[in-house]
Amino acid sequence: MPPTLEQPGISHAASDPMRPEPYFVASVSRETHDTFTLSVEPANGVPAAGFAPGQFSMLYVFGVGELPISISGDPEQAGRLTYTVRSVGPATQALVSRVTGDWLGVRGPFGAAWPLEAVRGKDVLIIAGGIGLAPLRPAIYHILRHRDDYVRLIVLYGARSPGDLLYKKELAAWGRSPDTQVLTTVDYGGVNWRGRVGVVTTLFRHLRMHPDKTVAFICGPEIMMRYVITELEENRGVLANDIYLSMERNMKCAVGFCGHCQYGPYFICKDGPVFCYQKLRGLLGKHEL
Amino acid sequence: MGPTVASNRSVIEVEGIAQLIALLQRRGYQVAGPTLRDGAIACEIINKLEDLPAGWTDEQAPGHYRVKKRNDGALFGYSVGPQSWKKFLHPPELQLVELRRDGASLKILHNHSVFPHFAFLGVRPCELAAIAVQDRVFQGGRFTDPHYDGRRGQVFIVAVQCTQAGPSCFCASMGTGPRAREGFDVALTEIIDSDHHLFVAEAGTKAGAEVLKELHAVPATPVLCQQAEESIRHASVQTRQMDTAGIRDLLYENFDHPEWDNVATRCLSCANCTMVCPTCFCTTMEDVSEVTGEHAGRWRRWDSCFTQSFSYIHGGSVRTSSKSRFRQWMTHKLASWIDQFGTSGCVGCGRCITWCPVGIEITEEVHAIRGGGVNAAPISKGDNIHELA
Ligand SMILES: Cc1cc2nc3c(=O)[nH]c(=O)nc-3n(C[C@H](O)[C@H](O)[C@H](O)COP(=O)(O)OP(=O)(O)OC[C@H]3O[C@@H](n4cnc5c(N)ncnc54)[C@H](O)[C@@H]3O)c2cc1C
Ligand code: SF4
Ligand code: SF4
């Protein structure tokens, strides 16, 4: 921009991507002992901006801090935004302690989405670990709503213990939908558990797959995602181009200014968090990258 | 590149610099320029000609910086100091938003919608390049940082061409200096010898031309123009160089090079290199609230990839070793920056070399990664432990 030589006047910042908008908490529900689902609505009454499955918001708690949290609600339910938050530290603890009517600052939505348009006509294999099911739930909602656009829907979900499984009722309901298979497993079952025990990759033996017609969406701890990718690529013949995963790194701004989320050449906040595995080959698993 | 001695050069005297400062102030600019502060040449808001470090120079080496007297009255007779213009365009700390809780409502107030208007006096060619790099970071992508944008859009830049290079400088090999050809409103070349002390001035913009006209700058003779170009050429002879051929792939392919272990035995993870670098842009957020709980603020502060907390995610930091942090810094500067912003993140200003307390030299580290031998012991004088803001 050429500098002006007029007597400098007052300039106003245009839109500020770092300014949160006030929202209020419309509902809070408990998922597990440490995980809650919150829905928020804009304080100014204007319906919340739409989002694409896989995107996240920056949620700000007054005076405490701001965090990246994936949107876990239905993308076609207008007006509100839904998040599922696991309390692991001060800011997430403050988030899950909100009650109906409390205020939150919201920025976003940010980031790259699951490629739901591009994978029409395919079998969609969704693999989640722990809280990783939250950013995948909007994709599941989308597929179930547009059922004819996709062939099979398979959900593989692993959690630490039966008490850590999210969305239990919904998992059961999804499993009863046509052409949909939902398999869950836990690391430690306990005495009353009648379901499967073992890491999420052990669920693969219950599957018959068509590798050339399958796309996989994965979100969970990095180590789990690496095992799943090995299984998909080496044992199941799914191509790297058909594997998508959602990555996590420290994030302070979500718009590529703070530098914290860099991952090799990428900024996870704007190039991701959803990446095609083809792009991350050679990066994933590199120690201290 | 042969010098293009254009006929549109003009000449101003030392007194003309005083008039330039006054003129810019009359136009409403806060004039920032080099000035002597805490034993270094800093970039500060200046009021008058006398604030410039006339007759001072610096002595630089890896891990070593000293100001000392020159035997003439040169106004710009030194290399870049520990600070850069970054502190004005991308301030070290900045409140982004202010929030008030007022009974049932939450007010989120935008901070700083009125931006200061700066005129920078004495911007070196490598620093013009650094500003252009940060323009890409904060204005060139999908998102624009309104705080940077608001400051940057108003800046009036008076560049000063380099006529002497310091031992840390390697702009010539980075293609960023010692002569600036764009990115300024006015560029000055200082000429000081037994006969004269004056400045050959060229305008880079219409605004710059107007300012020179208002200063009643007289046309420069071809002889003076020639002398100016000669002295700039003199500064392009630099002992330090960085070989940038294929540098992006070089670093990507050498993630496991033993030099990273070697440099980690010396690097203190003190973050000085990132604080002095004119292109480093990383920040963190800090939330503050009053005891009453009615009022809160979000502050953005410069951060460094050398800190442990930088890469923290629940469960622990991603980069725990100083080896991985040094590697991240250098790989970002010289490789991933190219993917992210289409330019190198290093402009060859040499600050990280001078201000590293143990004298680690980015140029030598590239050399070592290229297989030029693992870098030897530090050649630092080890006396550079100034606190940098
Ligand atoms: C794109 C993205 C989407 C996410 N979606 C969800 C979600 O849907 N539900 C959910 O429960 N969690 C999600 N997380 C993780 C969540 O942001 C962290 O659990 C949270 O930041 C921890 O903050 P804390 O202060 O409670 O804990 P602490 O562990 O004390 O963290 C301190 C600070 O470190 C940083 N930090 C710590 N862990 C992470 C992390 N995993 N990712 C990024 N920054 C971190 C934050 O700045 C945090 O304030 C997501 C993370 C990312 C990057
Ligand atoms: S990396 Fe060092 S030499 Fe390069 S621009 Fe930054 S401070 Fe200057
Ligand atoms: S200034 Fe030197 S010691 Fe400090 S972090 Fe940078 S390279 Fe390491």
PDB file of C-alpha atoms in Angstrom, chain A residues 169 171-178 180 182:
ATOM      1  CA  LYS A 169     -27.168 -43.811  22.443  1.00  0.00           C
ATOM      2  CA  LEU A 171     -23.747 -44.985  18.364  1.00  0.00           C
ATOM      3  CA  ALA A 172     -26.453 -47.598  18.891  1.00  0.00           C
ATOM      4  CA  ALA A 173     -28.926 -45.702  16.711  1.00  0.00           C
ATOM      5  CA  TRP A 174     -26.376 -45.203  13.914  1.00  0.00           C
ATOM      6  CA  GLY A 175     -25.683 -48.940  13.989  1.00  0.00           C
ATOM      7  CA  ARG A 176     -29.353 -49.631  13.222  1.00  0.00           C
ATOM      8  CA  SER A 177     -29.316 -47.430  10.079  1.00  0.00           C
ATOM      9  CA  PRO A 178     -29.227 -49.176   6.695  1.00  0.00           C
ATOM     10  CA  THR A 180     -24.179 -48.816   8.457  1.00  0.00           C
ATOM     11  CA  VAL A 182     -20.773 -49.403  14.104  1.00  0.00           C
TER      12      VAL A 182
END
